[in-house]
XYZ file of C-alpha atoms in Angstrom:
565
model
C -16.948 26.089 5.563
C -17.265 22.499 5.698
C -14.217 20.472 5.807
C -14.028 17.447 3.110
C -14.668 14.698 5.901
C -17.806 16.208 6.478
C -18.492 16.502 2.650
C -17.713 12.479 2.089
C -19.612 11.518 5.264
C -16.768 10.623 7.226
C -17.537 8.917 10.260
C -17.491 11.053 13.553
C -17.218 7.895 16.180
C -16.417 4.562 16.291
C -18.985 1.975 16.203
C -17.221 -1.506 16.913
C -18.822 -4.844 17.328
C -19.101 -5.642 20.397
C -16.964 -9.264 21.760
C -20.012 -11.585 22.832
C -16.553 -12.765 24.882
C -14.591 -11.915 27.483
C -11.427 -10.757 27.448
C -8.983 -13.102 26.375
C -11.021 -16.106 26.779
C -11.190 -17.343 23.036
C -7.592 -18.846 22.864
C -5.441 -18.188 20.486
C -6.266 -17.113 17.114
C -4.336 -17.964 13.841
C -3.780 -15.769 10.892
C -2.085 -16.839 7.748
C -0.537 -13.420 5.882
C 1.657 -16.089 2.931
C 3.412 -12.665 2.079
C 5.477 -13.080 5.991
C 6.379 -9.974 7.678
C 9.865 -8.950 7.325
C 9.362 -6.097 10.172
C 6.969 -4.517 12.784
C 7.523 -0.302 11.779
C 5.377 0.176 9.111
C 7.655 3.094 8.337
C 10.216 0.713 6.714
C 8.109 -0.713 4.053
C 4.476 0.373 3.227
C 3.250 -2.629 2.083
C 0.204 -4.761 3.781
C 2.267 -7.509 5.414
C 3.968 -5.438 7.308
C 1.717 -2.793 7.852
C -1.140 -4.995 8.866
C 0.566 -6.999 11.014
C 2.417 -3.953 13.017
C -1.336 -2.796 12.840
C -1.648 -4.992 15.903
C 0.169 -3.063 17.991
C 0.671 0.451 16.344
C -2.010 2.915 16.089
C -2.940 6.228 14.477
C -4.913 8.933 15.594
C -7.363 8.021 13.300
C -7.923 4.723 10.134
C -10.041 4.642 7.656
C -13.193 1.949 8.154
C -14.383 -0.550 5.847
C -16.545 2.089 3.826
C -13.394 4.361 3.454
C -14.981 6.415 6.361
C -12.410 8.252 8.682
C -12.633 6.972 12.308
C -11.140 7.967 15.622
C -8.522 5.265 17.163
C -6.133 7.474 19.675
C -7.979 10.802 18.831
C -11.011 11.573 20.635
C -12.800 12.701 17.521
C -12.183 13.601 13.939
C -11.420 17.666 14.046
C -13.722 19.662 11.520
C -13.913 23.076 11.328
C -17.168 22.816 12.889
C -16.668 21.321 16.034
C -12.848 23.749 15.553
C -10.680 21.323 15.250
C -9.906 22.462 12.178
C -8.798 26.101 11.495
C -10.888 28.184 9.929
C -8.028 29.164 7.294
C -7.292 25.051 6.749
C -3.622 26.084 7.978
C -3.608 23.507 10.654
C -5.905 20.676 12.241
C -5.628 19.628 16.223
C -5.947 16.465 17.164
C -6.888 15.928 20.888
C -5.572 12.370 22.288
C -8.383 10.220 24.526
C -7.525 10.804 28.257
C -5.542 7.994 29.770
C -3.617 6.861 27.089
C -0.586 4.703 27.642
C 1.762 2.540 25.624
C 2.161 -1.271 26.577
C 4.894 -0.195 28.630
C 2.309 1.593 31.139
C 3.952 5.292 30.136
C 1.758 7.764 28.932
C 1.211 8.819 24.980
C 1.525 12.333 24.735
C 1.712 15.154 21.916
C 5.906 14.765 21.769
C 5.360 11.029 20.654
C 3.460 12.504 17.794
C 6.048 15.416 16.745
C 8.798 12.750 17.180
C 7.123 10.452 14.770
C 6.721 13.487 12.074
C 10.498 14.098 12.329
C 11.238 10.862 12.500
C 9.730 9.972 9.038
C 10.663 13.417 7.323
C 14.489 12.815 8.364
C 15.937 13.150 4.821
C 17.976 10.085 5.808
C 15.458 7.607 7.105
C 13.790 6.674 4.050
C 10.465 6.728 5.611
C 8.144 5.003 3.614
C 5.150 7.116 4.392
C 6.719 10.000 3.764
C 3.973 11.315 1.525
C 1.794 11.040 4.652
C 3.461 14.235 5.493
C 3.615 16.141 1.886
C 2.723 20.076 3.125
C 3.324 19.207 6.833
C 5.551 22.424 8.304
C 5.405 21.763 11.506
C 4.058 20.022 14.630
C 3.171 21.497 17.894
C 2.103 19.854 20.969
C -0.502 22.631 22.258
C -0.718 20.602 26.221
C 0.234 16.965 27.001
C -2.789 15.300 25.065
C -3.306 18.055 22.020
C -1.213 18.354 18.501
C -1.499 20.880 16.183
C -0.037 19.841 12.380
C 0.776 22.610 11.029
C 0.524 23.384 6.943
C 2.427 25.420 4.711
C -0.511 26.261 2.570
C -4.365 25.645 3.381
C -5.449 21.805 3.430
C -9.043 21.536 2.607
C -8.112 17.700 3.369
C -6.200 17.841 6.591
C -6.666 14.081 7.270
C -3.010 12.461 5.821
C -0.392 12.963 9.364
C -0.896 10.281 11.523
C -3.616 8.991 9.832
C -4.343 5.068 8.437
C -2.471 2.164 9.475
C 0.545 3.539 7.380
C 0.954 6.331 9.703
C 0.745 5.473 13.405
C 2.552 6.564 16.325
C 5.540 5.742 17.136
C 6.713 6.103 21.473
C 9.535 8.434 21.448
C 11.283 6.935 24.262
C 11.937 3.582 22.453
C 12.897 5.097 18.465
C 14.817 8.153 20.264
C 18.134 6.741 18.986
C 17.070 5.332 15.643
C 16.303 7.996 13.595
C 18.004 9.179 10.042
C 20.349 6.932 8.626
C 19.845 4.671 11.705
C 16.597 3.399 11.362
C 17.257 0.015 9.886
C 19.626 -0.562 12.113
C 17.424 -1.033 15.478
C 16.785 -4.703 14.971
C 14.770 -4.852 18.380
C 12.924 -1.404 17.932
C 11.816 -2.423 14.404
C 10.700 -6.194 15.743
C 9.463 -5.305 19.115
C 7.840 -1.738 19.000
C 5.976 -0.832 22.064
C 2.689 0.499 21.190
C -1.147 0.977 22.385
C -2.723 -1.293 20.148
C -4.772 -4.246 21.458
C -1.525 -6.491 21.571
C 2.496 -6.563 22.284
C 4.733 -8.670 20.617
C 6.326 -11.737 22.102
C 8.247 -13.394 19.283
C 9.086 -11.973 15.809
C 10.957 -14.097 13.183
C 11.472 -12.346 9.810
C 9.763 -13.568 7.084
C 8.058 -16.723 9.224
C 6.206 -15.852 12.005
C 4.974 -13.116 14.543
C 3.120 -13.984 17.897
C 1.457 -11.616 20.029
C -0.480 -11.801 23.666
C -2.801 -9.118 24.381
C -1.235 -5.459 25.976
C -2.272 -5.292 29.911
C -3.175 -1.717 29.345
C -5.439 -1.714 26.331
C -7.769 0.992 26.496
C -10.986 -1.273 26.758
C -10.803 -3.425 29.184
C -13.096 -6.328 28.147
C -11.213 -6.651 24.657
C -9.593 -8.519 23.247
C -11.739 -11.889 23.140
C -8.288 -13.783 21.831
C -5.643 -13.895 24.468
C -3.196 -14.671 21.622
C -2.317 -14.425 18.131
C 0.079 -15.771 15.406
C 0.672 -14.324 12.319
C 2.799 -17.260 9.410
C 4.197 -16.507 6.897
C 5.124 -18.422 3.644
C 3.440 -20.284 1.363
C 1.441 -19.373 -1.650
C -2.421 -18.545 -2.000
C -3.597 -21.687 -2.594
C -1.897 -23.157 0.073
C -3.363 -20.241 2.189
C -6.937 -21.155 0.923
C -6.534 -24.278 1.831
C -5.502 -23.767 5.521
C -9.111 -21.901 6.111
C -11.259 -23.028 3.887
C -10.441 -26.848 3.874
C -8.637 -27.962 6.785
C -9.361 -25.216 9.273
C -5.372 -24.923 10.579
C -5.840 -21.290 10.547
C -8.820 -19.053 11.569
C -8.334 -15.728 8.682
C -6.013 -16.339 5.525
C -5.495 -12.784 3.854
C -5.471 -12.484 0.254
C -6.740 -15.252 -1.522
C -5.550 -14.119 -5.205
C -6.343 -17.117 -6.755
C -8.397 -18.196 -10.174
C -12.144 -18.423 -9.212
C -12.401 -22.300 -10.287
C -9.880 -23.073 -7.998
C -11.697 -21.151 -5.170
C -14.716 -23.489 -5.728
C -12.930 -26.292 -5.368
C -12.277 -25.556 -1.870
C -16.114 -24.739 -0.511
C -18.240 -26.332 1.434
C -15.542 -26.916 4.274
C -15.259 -24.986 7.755
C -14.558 -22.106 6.444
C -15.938 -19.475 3.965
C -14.403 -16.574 1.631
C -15.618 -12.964 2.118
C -14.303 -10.569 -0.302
C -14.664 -6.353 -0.389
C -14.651 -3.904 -3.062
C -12.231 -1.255 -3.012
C -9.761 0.652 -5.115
C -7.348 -2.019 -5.646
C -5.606 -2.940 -9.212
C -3.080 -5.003 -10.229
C 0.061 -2.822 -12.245
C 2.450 -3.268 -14.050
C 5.416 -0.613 -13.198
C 7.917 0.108 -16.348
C 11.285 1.476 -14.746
C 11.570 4.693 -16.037
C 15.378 4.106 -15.038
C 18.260 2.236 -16.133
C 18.640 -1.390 -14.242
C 21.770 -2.520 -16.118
C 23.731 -4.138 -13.578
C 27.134 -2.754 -15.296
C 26.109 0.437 -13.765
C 26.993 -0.989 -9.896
C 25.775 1.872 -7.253
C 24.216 3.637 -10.014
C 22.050 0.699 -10.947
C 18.155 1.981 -11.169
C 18.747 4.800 -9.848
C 17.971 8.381 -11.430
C 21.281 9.238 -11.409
C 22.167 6.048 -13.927
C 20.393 7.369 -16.627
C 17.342 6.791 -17.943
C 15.872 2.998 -19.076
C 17.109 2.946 -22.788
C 13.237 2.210 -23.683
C 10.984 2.397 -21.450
C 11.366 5.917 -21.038
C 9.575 6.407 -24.171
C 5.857 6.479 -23.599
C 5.125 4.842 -27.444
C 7.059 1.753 -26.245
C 5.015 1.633 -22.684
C 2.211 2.130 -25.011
C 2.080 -0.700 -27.018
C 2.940 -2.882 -24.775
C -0.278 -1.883 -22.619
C -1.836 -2.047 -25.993
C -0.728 -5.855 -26.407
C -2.451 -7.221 -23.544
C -6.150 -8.594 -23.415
C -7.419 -7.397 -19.983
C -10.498 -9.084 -20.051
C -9.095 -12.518 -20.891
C -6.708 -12.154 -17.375
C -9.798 -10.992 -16.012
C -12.361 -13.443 -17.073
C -9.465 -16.564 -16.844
C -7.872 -15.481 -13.849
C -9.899 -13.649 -11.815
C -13.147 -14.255 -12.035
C -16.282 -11.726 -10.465
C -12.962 -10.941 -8.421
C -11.780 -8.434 -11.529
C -12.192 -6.419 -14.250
C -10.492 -4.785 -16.661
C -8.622 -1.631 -15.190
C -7.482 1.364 -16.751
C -7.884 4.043 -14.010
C -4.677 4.049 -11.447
C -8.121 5.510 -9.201
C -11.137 3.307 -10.003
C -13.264 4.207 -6.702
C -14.480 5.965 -5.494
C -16.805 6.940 -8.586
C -16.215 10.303 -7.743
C -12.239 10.245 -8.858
C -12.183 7.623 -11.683
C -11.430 9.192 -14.686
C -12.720 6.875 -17.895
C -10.571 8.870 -20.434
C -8.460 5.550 -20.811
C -11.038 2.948 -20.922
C -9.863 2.048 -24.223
C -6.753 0.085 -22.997
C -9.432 -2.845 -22.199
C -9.639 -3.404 -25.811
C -6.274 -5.752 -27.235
C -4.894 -3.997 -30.357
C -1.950 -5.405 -31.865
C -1.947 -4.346 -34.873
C -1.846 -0.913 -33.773
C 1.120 -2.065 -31.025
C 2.878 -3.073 -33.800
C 2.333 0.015 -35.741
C 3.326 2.112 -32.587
C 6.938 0.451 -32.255
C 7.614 0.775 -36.217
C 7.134 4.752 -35.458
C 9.230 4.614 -32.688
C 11.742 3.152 -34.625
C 11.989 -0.662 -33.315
C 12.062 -3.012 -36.209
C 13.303 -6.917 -36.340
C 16.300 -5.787 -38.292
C 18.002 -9.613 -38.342
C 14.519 -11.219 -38.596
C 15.132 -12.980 -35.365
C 11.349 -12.167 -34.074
C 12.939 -9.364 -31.642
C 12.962 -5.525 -32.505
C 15.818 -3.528 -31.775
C 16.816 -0.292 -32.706
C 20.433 1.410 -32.733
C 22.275 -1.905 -31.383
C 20.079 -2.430 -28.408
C 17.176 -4.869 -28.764
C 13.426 -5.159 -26.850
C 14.518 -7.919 -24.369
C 12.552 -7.253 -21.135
C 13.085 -9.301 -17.766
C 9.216 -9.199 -16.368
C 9.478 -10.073 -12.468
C 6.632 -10.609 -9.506
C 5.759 -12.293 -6.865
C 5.193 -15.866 -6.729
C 1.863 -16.412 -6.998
C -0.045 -18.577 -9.412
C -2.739 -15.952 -10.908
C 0.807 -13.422 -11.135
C 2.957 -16.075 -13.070
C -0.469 -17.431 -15.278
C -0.638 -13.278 -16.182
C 3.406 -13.226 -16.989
C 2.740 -16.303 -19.161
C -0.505 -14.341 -21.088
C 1.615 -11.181 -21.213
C 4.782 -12.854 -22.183
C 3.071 -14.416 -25.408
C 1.238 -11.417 -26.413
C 4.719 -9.394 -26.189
C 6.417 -11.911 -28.261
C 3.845 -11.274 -30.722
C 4.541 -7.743 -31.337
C 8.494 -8.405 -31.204
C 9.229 -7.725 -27.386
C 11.535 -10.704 -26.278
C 10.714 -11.471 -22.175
C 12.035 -13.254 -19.335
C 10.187 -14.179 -16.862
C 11.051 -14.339 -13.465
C 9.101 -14.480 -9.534
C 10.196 -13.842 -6.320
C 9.080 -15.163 -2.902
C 6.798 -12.777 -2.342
C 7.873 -12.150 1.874
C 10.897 -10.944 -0.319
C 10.008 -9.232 -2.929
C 7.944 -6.877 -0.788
C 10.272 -6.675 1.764
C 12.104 -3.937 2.989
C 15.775 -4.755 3.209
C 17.853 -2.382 2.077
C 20.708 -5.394 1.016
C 18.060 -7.713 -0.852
C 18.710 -7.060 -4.356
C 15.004 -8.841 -4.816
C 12.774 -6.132 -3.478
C 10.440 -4.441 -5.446
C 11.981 -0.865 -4.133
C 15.325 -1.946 -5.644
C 13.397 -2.683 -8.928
C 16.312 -4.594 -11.170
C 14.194 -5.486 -13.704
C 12.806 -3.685 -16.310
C 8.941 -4.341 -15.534
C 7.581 -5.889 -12.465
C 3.996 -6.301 -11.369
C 1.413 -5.872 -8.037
C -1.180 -4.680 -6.395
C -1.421 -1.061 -4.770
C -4.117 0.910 -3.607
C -4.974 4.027 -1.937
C -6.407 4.666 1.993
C -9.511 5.891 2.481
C -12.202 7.805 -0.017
C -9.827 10.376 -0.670
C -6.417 9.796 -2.855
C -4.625 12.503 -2.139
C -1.501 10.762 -0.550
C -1.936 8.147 -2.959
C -1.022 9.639 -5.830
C 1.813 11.733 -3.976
C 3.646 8.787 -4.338
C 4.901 9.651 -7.372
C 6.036 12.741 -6.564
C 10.216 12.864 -7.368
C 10.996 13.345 -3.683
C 9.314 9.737 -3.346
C 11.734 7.742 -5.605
C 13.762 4.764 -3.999
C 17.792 5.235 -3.966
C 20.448 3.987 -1.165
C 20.137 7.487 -0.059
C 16.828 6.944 1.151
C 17.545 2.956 2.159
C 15.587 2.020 -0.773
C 12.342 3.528 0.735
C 9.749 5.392 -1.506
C 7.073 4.401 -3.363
C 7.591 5.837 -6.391
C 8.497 2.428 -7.724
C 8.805 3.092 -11.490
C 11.154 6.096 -11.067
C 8.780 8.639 -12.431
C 9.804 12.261 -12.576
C 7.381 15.156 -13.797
C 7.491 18.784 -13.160
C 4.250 19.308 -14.437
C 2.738 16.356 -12.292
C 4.528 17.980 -9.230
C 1.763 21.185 -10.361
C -0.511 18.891 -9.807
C 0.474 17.501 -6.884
C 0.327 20.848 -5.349
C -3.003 22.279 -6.740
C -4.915 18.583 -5.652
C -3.292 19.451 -1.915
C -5.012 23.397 -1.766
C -8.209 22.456 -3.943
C -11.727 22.673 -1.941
C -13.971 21.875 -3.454
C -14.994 17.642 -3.967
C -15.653 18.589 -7.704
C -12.183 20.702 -8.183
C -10.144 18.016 -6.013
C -12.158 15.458 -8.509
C -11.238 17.064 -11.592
C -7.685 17.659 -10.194
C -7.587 13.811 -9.156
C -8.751 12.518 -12.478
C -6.106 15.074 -14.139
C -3.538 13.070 -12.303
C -4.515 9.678 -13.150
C -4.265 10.661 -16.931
C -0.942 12.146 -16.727
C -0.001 9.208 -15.036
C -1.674 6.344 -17.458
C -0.444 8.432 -20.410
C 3.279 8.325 -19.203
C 2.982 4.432 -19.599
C 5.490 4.227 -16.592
C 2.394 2.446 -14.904
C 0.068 0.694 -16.774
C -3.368 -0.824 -14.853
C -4.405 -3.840 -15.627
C -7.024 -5.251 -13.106
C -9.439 -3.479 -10.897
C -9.575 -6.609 -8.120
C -11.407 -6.955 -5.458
C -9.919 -8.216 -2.270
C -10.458 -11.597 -1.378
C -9.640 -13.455 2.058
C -11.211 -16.110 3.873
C -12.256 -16.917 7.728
C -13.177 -19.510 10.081
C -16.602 -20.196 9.629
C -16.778 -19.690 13.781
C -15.090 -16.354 13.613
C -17.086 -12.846 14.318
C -16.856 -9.623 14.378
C -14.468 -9.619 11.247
C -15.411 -6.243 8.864
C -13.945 -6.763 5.594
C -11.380 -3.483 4.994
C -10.145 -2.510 1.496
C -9.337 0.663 2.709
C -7.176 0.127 5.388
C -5.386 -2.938 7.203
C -7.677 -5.997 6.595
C -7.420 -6.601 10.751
C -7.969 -3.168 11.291
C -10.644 -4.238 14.089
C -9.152 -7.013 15.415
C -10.306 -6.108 18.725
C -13.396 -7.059 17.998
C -12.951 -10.470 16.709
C -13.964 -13.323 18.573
C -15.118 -16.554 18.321
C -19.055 -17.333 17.920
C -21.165 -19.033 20.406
């Protein structure tokens, strides 16, 4: 039988770029992430600026490379069943560590590090914000010093979610031993300072500001990394980002240029230059599927508040997706960088489903229509529905970012036109995806009753992805506000599915299953796509050895970045 890795092509070895340098003799390089970093453990918040930047330093046993393919980083190779690293019942999947690993700290990595990190992150209490990484996981073994089993409680077809991507590394035992549970926000200098493998260590970490790094003595390959140092600032805006590579050459790589394409051609012609990659990325909005009144203290957007008092109809959701011109935002706004989306999984091909394609079309009239049946009429003839005392008065919060608060303005109009009233509002966005559990601003607290972003899955296969919205995954101060079920969602049914997609073999059942999903999802209208984008960043014209990721951390192979001759 041939596992599913085999079936998509995965990769079998790494095949880095080579540093025309040597080690550490290109200086210091400068990164510019204008969403800042707010910690170094991934674990605490899921989102790209933190999980690329603790990237640096933390590693999995395997990522996913800038075609989606599966590639070794700590594992010697990716286990199959046919070289039997994978068990011939799909019931468990070793993973054998490369010989002569060690952490920055010159200890050796070994199997325990690996079954501490799977507890670690399953801990009811930690609010582990991978948990989904670890959906079916029942157990992990350590087999000798350098081999883990994972364990499953069912057969895994796709075996490839523990300790895989740049969500999931692993974490050194030794250092996280006493942070674990309800503990794990609480190690300031574990979460800031984690000692890892990666090509570099931290030296300095400032929330939401800056990060430096120098490179880790005991890197694995000896003649890498070509930069002796890096900085990673935070703050700013995109444009302000743009500028810093593309006009004035401050910084060497500015990550995630989201900005309208006329104002990207403004800034050519100057030192550097903007590469993009397609991917599965798309731009949501999330309807809270609970109630954010702030009346209900503790209880506030939490499941056990009650439900939203109208979102949690899908015919509201509905025509308020069906208000909203897609390809205007897209052709405005975006540029070639977007199109219309109406698949939570546009790409691969394989898993889109097209049964909603129709939500690229504006309707209305038939939004209108929609609310009437549900009952929302302009009673006073103030321009605002309401039904039963309580009126359609929505406060619509993002990040701030000028393509986000141009789409608010586009969305808030065509809302108003159907009788939704809106306020808008943004949120620095090294805050508002941030993971402290006493910001009331992040987007895990959600106290709004839409809010909109980007997400995306990791790697060619979306199984973890769209465990996220499994109930298990929603955010509440039980958890410390991890999860990323954002929008509250809660479906029996969809937990079915969750379960069939995990023991499916087949690429055209696990398709079928997949595309399943995405309509049950779309057709809640708890998230509602509205962009397929393609990611956009820009680089030094004198930096090499950059590959483009949209499947994993954009600096996923920093190692091999250097400067040109």
């Amino acid at each position: 039988m041939k596992t599913l890795a085999v079936m998509l092509g995965t990769a079998m070895a790494v095949l880095p770029m080579a540093a025309s340098a040597e080690r550490g003799s290109d200086g210091v390089l400068k990164i510019l992430y204008w969403q800042a970093a707010s910690t170094m453990n991934p674990y605490l918040s899921g989102i790209a600026k933190e999980v690329e930047a603790a990237s640096l330093v933390l590693e999995p046993l395997a990522r996913f490379d800038e075609t989606g393919a599966l590639v070794p980083i700590l594992a010697e190779t990716i286990p199959t069943v046919e070289n039997g690293g994978v068990a011939e019942d799909l019931k468990s999947v070793t993973w054998a560590l490369r010989d002569g690993l060690t952490w920055s700290d010159g200890t050796p990595v070994t199997a325990r590090d690996a079954i501490f990190t799977w507890k670690y992150c399953t801990d009811e209490e930690s609010g582990c914000a991978a948990l989904q990484q670890f959906d079916g996981v029942s157990d992990v073994v350590a087999l000798d010093e350098r081999t883990i089993e994972v364990r499953f409680d069912e057969p895994r077809p796709y075996p490839y979610t523990a300790f895989v991507s740049s969500e999931a590394p692993l974490l050194q035992e030794a250092q996280f031993k006493d942070c674990t549970g309800s503990r794990v926000a609480q190690c300031t200098e574990q979460n800031s300072h984690p000692i890892g493998t990666g090509p570099y260590v931290v030296d300095d970490f400032r929330a939401n500001d800056v990060v430096t790094f120098s490179m880790n003595p005991g890197y694995r390959e000896a003649d890498k990394p070509a930069f002796s140092n890096v900085t990673i600032k935070g703050g700013g805006d995109p444009a302000s980002a743009a500028r810093a590579v593309l006009q004035t050459g401050e910084v060497d790589y500015s990550w995630n240029l989201q900005l309208s394409p006329d104002i990207l051609a403004q800034m050519a012609d100057g030192p550097g230059e903007v590469i993009t990659a397609d991917g599965p990325a798309v731009e949501f909005l999330f309807l809270n599927q609970t109630n954010p009144d702030p009346d209900l203290g503790e209880a506030r957007a939490t499941t056990s508040g009650g439900a939203h008092p109208f979102l949690s109809d899908p015919r509201v959701g509905k025509a308020l997706s069906m208000a909203i011109d897609r390809g205007l935002i897209a052709e405005a706004l975006y540029g070639d960088a977007g199109v219309p989306g109406c698949a939570v999984v546009p790409a691969p091909a394989l898993y889109k489903s097209d049964a909603n394609d129709g939500c690229a079309v504006q309707d209305l009239d038939g939004a209108k229509a929609l609310l009437d049946e549900a009952g929302w009429t302009d009673s006073d003839g103030d321009g605002i529905r309401d039904k039963d005392g309580q009126t359609l008065s929505i406060l619509f919060q993002t990040s701030t970012n000028g393509v986000r608060q141009d789409s608010q303005a586009l969305i808030k109009d065509w809302w108003r036109q159907i009788g939704v009233e809106t306020e808008l509002r943004n949120i620095d966005a090294s805050v508002f995806f941030g993971g402290d559990p006493g910001s009331p601003d992040t987007r895990q607290k959600f106290f709004a009753d839409v809010q909109m972003y980007t997400d995306n899955s990791k790697g060619q296969d979306p199984e973890a992805f769209l465990g996220n919205w499994s109930c298990a995954n929603i955010p509440s101060p039980e958890t410390q506000w991890q999860g990323n079920n954002i929008q509250r969602f809660c479906s029996q049914p969809y937990e079915a599915l969750i379960l069939a997609f995990r023991s499916a073999a087949s690429l055209e059942e696990r398709a079928e299953i997949a595309r399943q999903m995405n309509d049950f999802l779309v057709q809640s209208y708890s998230i509602v796509p509205l962009i397929h984008r393609r990611n956009i960043s820009g680089k030094a014209k004198s930096l090499a050895g950059v590959r483009m990721n949209s499947w994993d951390s954009q600096i996923w192979n920093i190692a091999d970045w250097h400067r040109a001759n």
